[in-house]
Amino acid sequence: MFATSSQKKCWMFKDDTDVSNARISGNLKYISTRGKHMSVEEREAHFLSTNEEKTLTLSYEFQLRDFCRKFQPTMPRYVVGTGLHYLKRFYVNNSVMNYPPKEILVTCVYLACKVEEFNVSMDQFVANLKGDREKAAAIIINNELLLMQQLDYQLTVHNPFRPLEGLMIDMKTRFKTFHDPERLRPGIDEFLEQVFHTDAILIYAPSQIALAAIIHAASTLKENVDEYITRILFADADQSKLLNIIEAVKKIRVMVRNVQIPNRETVKSLEKKLQCCCNPDNNSESASFKGRMKDTFEQENAHLVKALFSENFMQSSISFVTHEKSVPCENVPLQ
């Protein structure tokens, strides 16, 4: 359930200012480390600003969606949603200058496929990529552990699709005066596609986003669902709760309305600037990056083995003291 999820606990922000502050922190952290010997003017000229990073990240979000749209076999939309969540989570705390977004992008999609149990092999996955597929597979493998680390291994994502279906069923069941709620589908799908390119998914609950999609779709058909919301869905809610929900829905709709595909020439210019200020140590093909990931992998394995050893030892000890017949200590299985 979303209410008790790691998503709600660790990956939800108070408002768009809170999200912006996290991005500013990641940007300044990188610049202060890589540009500590530069003047303020040199830093401003050399590094990407927070707004420039946001423009680039948005561009890569659209690239991720285009990749998933063309993917074979057809990729379910909840996998796409999870991949976009991962990309947003990664770059809300990290600078695009520190980690190459093109590499992180495909790794987000690959990890989303695994987590959402959309079963495709690595060969199938990279067959959807242009260029050297063996190299692409190596890039994904090299970045997968890094991505999971930066997500704090909190990989479960609650997308708005499930609460949406719940609301649609509820409308059909309890809002009989509304003719054929399925008419809303095109508007809903369009809205949900755009909402993933906003910070709404980092601020609002999936159910609020789903409700905003329904209200948007109804308004495009010049239909009114106010009665469903006030007299049926939230009939027992107090006035303050209802007002908070209405305000949240309004803000989500404004965010979606303001989504614009970044200008192509602007993106090209920013990518050129990125090439000059990116961190070469985090290039997945560099020796230093591979060495760090190897050390991290070995440390993770060591912790896992230690944890398993401890658990098995405790289970064996319990078994040893509860058996009617004594068991020699050397015969107690530890693995």
Coordinates of C-alpha atoms in Angstrom, one line a residue:
M1 CA 0.0 0.0 0.0
F2 CA 1.2 3.5 -0.8
A3 CA 0.4 4.8 2.7
T4 CA 3.1 2.5 4.2
S5 CA 5.5 2.4 1.3
S6 CA 9.1 3.6 1.0
Q7 CA 7.9 5.8 -1.8
K8 CA 5.7 7.8 0.6
K9 CA 8.3 7.8 3.4
C10 CA 11.4 8.5 1.4
W11 CA 10.6 9.8 -2.1
M12 CA 7.8 12.3 -1.6
F13 CA 8.5 16.0 -1.2
K14 CA 6.4 18.7 0.5
D15 CA 6.1 20.9 -2.6
D16 CA 7.9 22.0 -5.8
T17 CA 10.1 24.3 -3.7
D18 CA 11.3 21.3 -1.7
V19 CA 12.1 19.4 -5.0
S20 CA 13.9 22.5 -6.4
N21 CA 16.0 22.8 -3.2
A22 CA 17.1 19.1 -3.5
R23 CA 18.2 19.7 -7.1
I24 CA 20.0 22.9 -6.2
S25 CA 21.9 21.1 -3.5
G26 CA 23.0 18.4 -5.9
N27 CA 24.1 21.0 -8.4
L28 CA 26.1 23.1 -5.9
K29 CA 27.7 20.0 -4.4
Y30 CA 29.1 19.0 -7.7
I31 CA 30.2 22.5 -8.6
S32 CA 31.9 23.1 -5.2
T33 CA 33.9 19.8 -5.7
R34 CA 34.9 20.1 -9.3
G35 CA 35.2 23.9 -9.4
K36 CA 36.8 24.7 -6.1
H37 CA 39.8 26.4 -7.8
M38 CA 37.6 28.5 -10.1
S39 CA 36.2 32.0 -9.6
V40 CA 32.5 32.6 -9.4
E41 CA 32.4 33.9 -12.9
E42 CA 34.4 30.9 -14.2
R43 CA 32.0 28.5 -12.5
E44 CA 29.0 30.1 -14.0
A45 CA 30.5 29.9 -17.5
H46 CA 31.8 26.4 -17.2
F47 CA 29.1 24.5 -15.3
L48 CA 25.4 23.9 -15.9
S49 CA 22.9 25.8 -13.7
T50 CA 20.1 24.0 -11.9
N51 CA 17.6 25.2 -14.5
E52 CA 19.9 24.0 -17.3
E53 CA 20.1 20.6 -15.7
K54 CA 16.3 20.5 -15.3
T55 CA 15.9 21.2 -19.0
L56 CA 18.3 18.5 -19.9
T57 CA 16.7 16.0 -17.6
L58 CA 13.3 16.8 -19.1
S59 CA 14.7 16.1 -22.5
Y60 CA 16.0 12.7 -21.4
E61 CA 12.6 11.9 -19.9
F62 CA 11.1 12.4 -23.4
Q63 CA 13.9 10.2 -24.9
L64 CA 13.1 7.5 -22.3
R65 CA 9.4 7.6 -23.3
D66 CA 10.2 7.4 -27.0
F67 CA 12.5 4.5 -26.4
C68 CA 9.9 2.6 -24.5
R69 CA 7.2 3.4 -27.0
K70 CA 9.2 1.8 -29.8
F71 CA 10.4 -1.1 -27.6
Q72 CA 9.8 -4.7 -28.8
P73 CA 8.0 -6.6 -27.3
T74 CA 5.5 -3.9 -26.4
M75 CA 6.3 -2.5 -23.0
P76 CA 3.5 -2.1 -20.4
R77 CA 2.9 1.5 -19.3
Y78 CA 3.5 0.7 -15.7
V79 CA 7.1 -0.3 -16.6
V80 CA 7.5 3.0 -18.4
G81 CA 6.1 4.8 -15.3
T82 CA 8.5 3.0 -13.0
G83 CA 11.5 3.8 -15.3
L84 CA 10.6 7.5 -15.3
H85 CA 10.2 7.4 -11.5
Y86 CA 13.7 6.0 -11.2
L87 CA 15.2 8.7 -13.5
K88 CA 13.5 11.5 -11.6
R89 CA 14.6 10.0 -8.2
F90 CA 18.2 9.6 -9.4
Y91 CA 18.6 13.2 -10.7
V92 CA 16.6 14.9 -7.9
N93 CA 19.7 14.3 -5.7
N94 CA 22.4 13.9 -8.3
S95 CA 23.8 16.3 -11.0
V96 CA 23.6 15.3 -14.6
M97 CA 27.2 16.6 -14.7
N98 CA 28.2 13.9 -12.3
Y99 CA 26.6 10.9 -13.9
P100 CA 26.0 10.5 -17.7
P101 CA 22.2 10.7 -18.3
K102 CA 22.2 8.7 -21.4
E103 CA 23.7 5.7 -19.5
I104 CA 21.5 6.2 -16.5
L105 CA 18.4 6.5 -18.7
V106 CA 18.7 3.0 -20.3
T107 CA 19.7 1.5 -16.9
C108 CA 16.5 2.9 -15.4
V109 CA 14.4 1.2 -18.0
Y110 CA 16.3 -2.1 -17.7
L111 CA 15.9 -2.1 -13.9
A112 CA 12.2 -1.2 -14.2
C113 CA 11.7 -4.2 -16.5
K114 CA 13.2 -6.5 -13.9
V115 CA 11.4 -5.0 -10.9
E116 CA 8.0 -5.0 -12.7
E117 CA 8.7 -8.5 -14.0
F118 CA 8.5 -7.6 -17.6
N119 CA 10.7 -10.5 -18.6
V120 CA 13.2 -9.6 -21.3
S121 CA 16.7 -10.8 -21.6
M122 CA 19.6 -8.5 -21.9
D123 CA 20.0 -9.5 -25.5
Q124 CA 16.4 -8.7 -26.2
F125 CA 16.7 -5.4 -24.4
V126 CA 19.8 -4.1 -26.2
A127 CA 18.4 -5.2 -29.5
N128 CA 16.2 -2.1 -29.1
L129 CA 19.2 0.1 -28.9
K130 CA 21.2 1.6 -31.8
G131 CA 24.9 1.1 -32.1
D132 CA 27.2 -1.4 -30.4
R133 CA 24.9 -3.7 -28.4
E134 CA 27.7 -5.5 -26.6
K135 CA 28.9 -2.1 -25.4
A136 CA 25.4 -1.1 -24.4
A137 CA 25.0 -4.2 -22.3
A138 CA 28.3 -3.5 -20.5
I139 CA 27.1 0.1 -19.8
I140 CA 23.9 -1.2 -18.2
I141 CA 25.6 -3.8 -16.1
N142 CA 28.2 -1.3 -14.9
N143 CA 25.5 1.2 -13.9
E144 CA 22.9 -1.1 -12.4
L145 CA 24.4 -1.3 -8.9
L146 CA 25.1 2.4 -8.9
L147 CA 21.4 3.1 -9.8
M148 CA 20.1 0.8 -7.0
Q149 CA 22.5 2.4 -4.5
Q150 CA 21.3 5.9 -5.4
L151 CA 17.7 4.7 -5.1
D152 CA 18.6 3.3 -1.6
Y153 CA 17.4 -0.1 -2.9
Q154 CA 13.8 1.2 -2.6
L155 CA 12.7 0.0 -5.9
T156 CA 8.9 -0.5 -5.5
V157 CA 7.0 2.2 -7.3
H158 CA 3.3 3.0 -6.9
N159 CA 2.1 4.4 -10.2
P160 CA -1.3 6.1 -10.6
F161 CA -2.6 3.3 -13.0
R162 CA -4.0 1.0 -10.3
P163 CA -5.9 3.7 -8.3
L164 CA -7.2 5.0 -11.7
E165 CA -8.8 1.6 -12.4
G166 CA -10.3 1.6 -8.9
L167 CA -11.8 5.0 -9.5
M168 CA -13.2 4.0 -12.9
I169 CA -14.9 0.9 -11.4
D170 CA -16.3 3.1 -8.6
M171 CA -17.7 5.6 -11.1
K172 CA -19.4 2.8 -13.0
T173 CA -20.8 1.3 -9.9
R174 CA -21.9 4.4 -7.9
F175 CA -22.1 7.3 -10.3
K176 CA -24.9 5.9 -12.5
T177 CA -25.9 9.3 -13.9
F178 CA -22.6 9.6 -15.7
H179 CA -22.9 8.0 -19.1
D180 CA -20.1 5.6 -20.1
P181 CA -17.0 6.6 -18.1
E182 CA -14.9 4.7 -20.6
R183 CA -15.3 7.8 -22.8
L184 CA -12.8 9.4 -20.5
R185 CA -9.9 7.0 -21.4
P186 CA -8.2 9.1 -24.2
G187 CA -8.1 12.2 -22.1
I188 CA -6.9 10.2 -19.1
D189 CA -4.1 8.5 -21.0
E190 CA -2.9 11.8 -22.5
F191 CA -2.9 13.4 -19.0
L192 CA -1.0 10.5 -17.4
E193 CA 1.6 10.5 -20.1
Q194 CA 2.3 14.1 -19.5
V195 CA 2.2 14.0 -15.7
F196 CA 5.4 11.8 -15.6
H197 CA 7.2 14.8 -17.1
T198 CA 6.3 16.9 -14.1
D199 CA 7.4 16.9 -10.4
A200 CA 3.8 15.9 -9.5
I201 CA 4.9 12.3 -9.1
L202 CA 7.4 13.4 -6.4
I203 CA 4.8 15.5 -4.5
Y204 CA 1.3 14.0 -4.8
A205 CA -0.1 10.6 -4.0
P206 CA -0.9 8.3 -7.0
S207 CA -4.6 8.4 -6.1
Q208 CA -4.6 12.2 -6.3
I209 CA -2.9 12.1 -9.7
A210 CA -5.4 9.5 -10.9
L211 CA -8.3 11.7 -9.8
A212 CA -6.7 14.7 -11.5
A213 CA -6.6 12.7 -14.7
I214 CA -10.3 11.9 -14.5
I215 CA -11.3 15.5 -13.8
H216 CA -9.1 16.7 -16.7
A217 CA -10.6 14.1 -19.1
A218 CA -14.1 15.0 -18.1
S219 CA -13.4 18.7 -18.6
T220 CA -12.1 18.1 -22.1
L221 CA -15.5 16.5 -22.9
K222 CA -17.3 19.3 -21.2
E223 CA -18.6 16.9 -18.6
N224 CA -18.8 17.6 -14.8
V225 CA -17.8 15.1 -12.2
D226 CA -18.1 17.4 -9.2
E227 CA -21.1 15.5 -7.9
Y228 CA -19.1 12.2 -7.9
I229 CA -16.3 13.8 -6.0
T230 CA -18.2 15.7 -3.4
R231 CA -21.3 13.6 -2.8
I232 CA -20.0 10.1 -3.5
L233 CA -16.2 9.7 -3.4
F234 CA -15.6 12.1 -0.4
A235 CA -19.1 12.1 1.0
D236 CA -17.8 11.4 4.5
A237 CA -14.7 13.7 4.3
D238 CA -14.6 16.9 6.4
Q239 CA -14.5 20.2 4.6
S240 CA -10.7 20.8 5.1
K241 CA -9.8 17.4 3.7
L242 CA -12.0 18.0 0.7
L243 CA -10.5 21.4 0.1
N244 CA -6.9 20.0 0.3
I245 CA -7.7 17.4 -2.3
I246 CA -9.3 19.9 -4.6
E247 CA -6.2 22.2 -4.2
A248 CA -3.9 19.3 -4.9
V249 CA -5.8 18.3 -8.1
K250 CA -5.7 21.9 -9.3
K251 CA -1.9 22.1 -8.8
I252 CA -1.4 18.8 -10.6
R253 CA -3.4 20.0 -13.6
V254 CA -1.4 23.2 -13.8
M255 CA 1.8 21.3 -13.8
V256 CA 0.6 19.1 -16.6
R257 CA -0.6 22.1 -18.6
N258 CA 2.8 23.7 -18.3
V259 CA 4.7 20.7 -19.7
Q260 CA 6.7 21.6 -22.9
I261 CA 9.2 19.6 -24.9
P262 CA 12.5 21.4 -24.6
N263 CA 13.8 23.2 -27.7
R264 CA 16.0 21.0 -29.7
E265 CA 18.7 23.6 -30.3
T266 CA 18.7 24.5 -26.6
V267 CA 19.2 20.9 -25.7
K268 CA 22.1 20.5 -28.2
S269 CA 23.8 23.5 -26.8
L270 CA 23.4 22.2 -23.2
E271 CA 24.7 18.8 -24.2
K272 CA 27.8 20.4 -25.7
K273 CA 28.3 22.3 -22.4
L274 CA 27.8 19.1 -20.5
Q275 CA 30.6 17.4 -22.4
C276 CA 33.0 20.0 -21.1
C277 CA 31.9 19.9 -17.4
C278 CA 31.0 16.2 -16.9
N279 CA 32.8 14.0 -14.4
P280 CA 35.2 11.7 -16.3
D281 CA 35.6 9.5 -13.2
N282 CA 31.9 8.4 -13.5
N283 CA 32.2 7.3 -17.1
S284 CA 31.2 3.7 -16.9
E285 CA 34.0 2.7 -19.2
S286 CA 36.7 4.3 -17.1
A287 CA 39.0 2.1 -15.0
S288 CA 38.3 4.1 -11.9
F289 CA 34.5 3.7 -12.2
K290 CA 34.8 -0.1 -12.8
G291 CA 37.2 -0.4 -9.8
R292 CA 34.8 1.4 -7.5
M293 CA 31.9 -0.6 -8.6
K294 CA 33.9 -3.8 -8.2
D295 CA 34.8 -2.8 -4.6
T296 CA 31.2 -1.9 -3.9
F297 CA 29.9 -5.2 -5.2
E298 CA 32.4 -7.1 -3.1
Q299 CA 31.4 -5.1 0.0
E300 CA 27.7 -5.8 -0.7
N301 CA 28.4 -9.5 -1.1
A302 CA 30.4 -9.6 2.1
H303 CA 27.5 -8.0 4.0
L304 CA 25.0 -10.4 2.5
V305 CA 27.1 -13.4 3.3
K306 CA 27.6 -12.2 6.9
A307 CA 23.8 -11.6 7.2
L308 CA 23.0 -15.1 5.8
F309 CA 25.7 -16.7 8.0
S310 CA 24.2 -15.0 11.1
E311 CA 20.7 -16.0 10.3
N312 CA 21.6 -19.6 9.5
F313 CA 23.7 -19.8 12.7
M314 CA 20.7 -18.7 14.8
Q315 CA 18.4 -21.1 13.1
S316 CA 20.9 -23.9 13.6
S317 CA 21.4 -23.0 17.3
I318 CA 17.6 -23.1 17.9
S319 CA 17.4 -26.4 16.2
F320 CA 20.3 -27.7 18.3
V321 CA 18.8 -26.8 21.7
T322 CA 15.2 -28.0 20.9
H323 CA 16.1 -31.5 19.5
E324 CA 15.4 -34.4 21.9
K325 CA 18.7 -36.0 20.9
S326 CA 21.9 -34.0 21.3
V327 CA 23.7 -33.1 18.1
P328 CA 27.5 -32.7 18.1
C329 CA 28.4 -29.1 17.5
E330 CA 30.6 -29.9 14.6
N331 CA 27.6 -31.3 12.7
V332 CA 25.4 -28.2 13.1
P333 CA 25.0 -26.9 9.5
L334 CA 26.0 -23.3 9.1
Q335 CA 24.9 -22.8 5.5

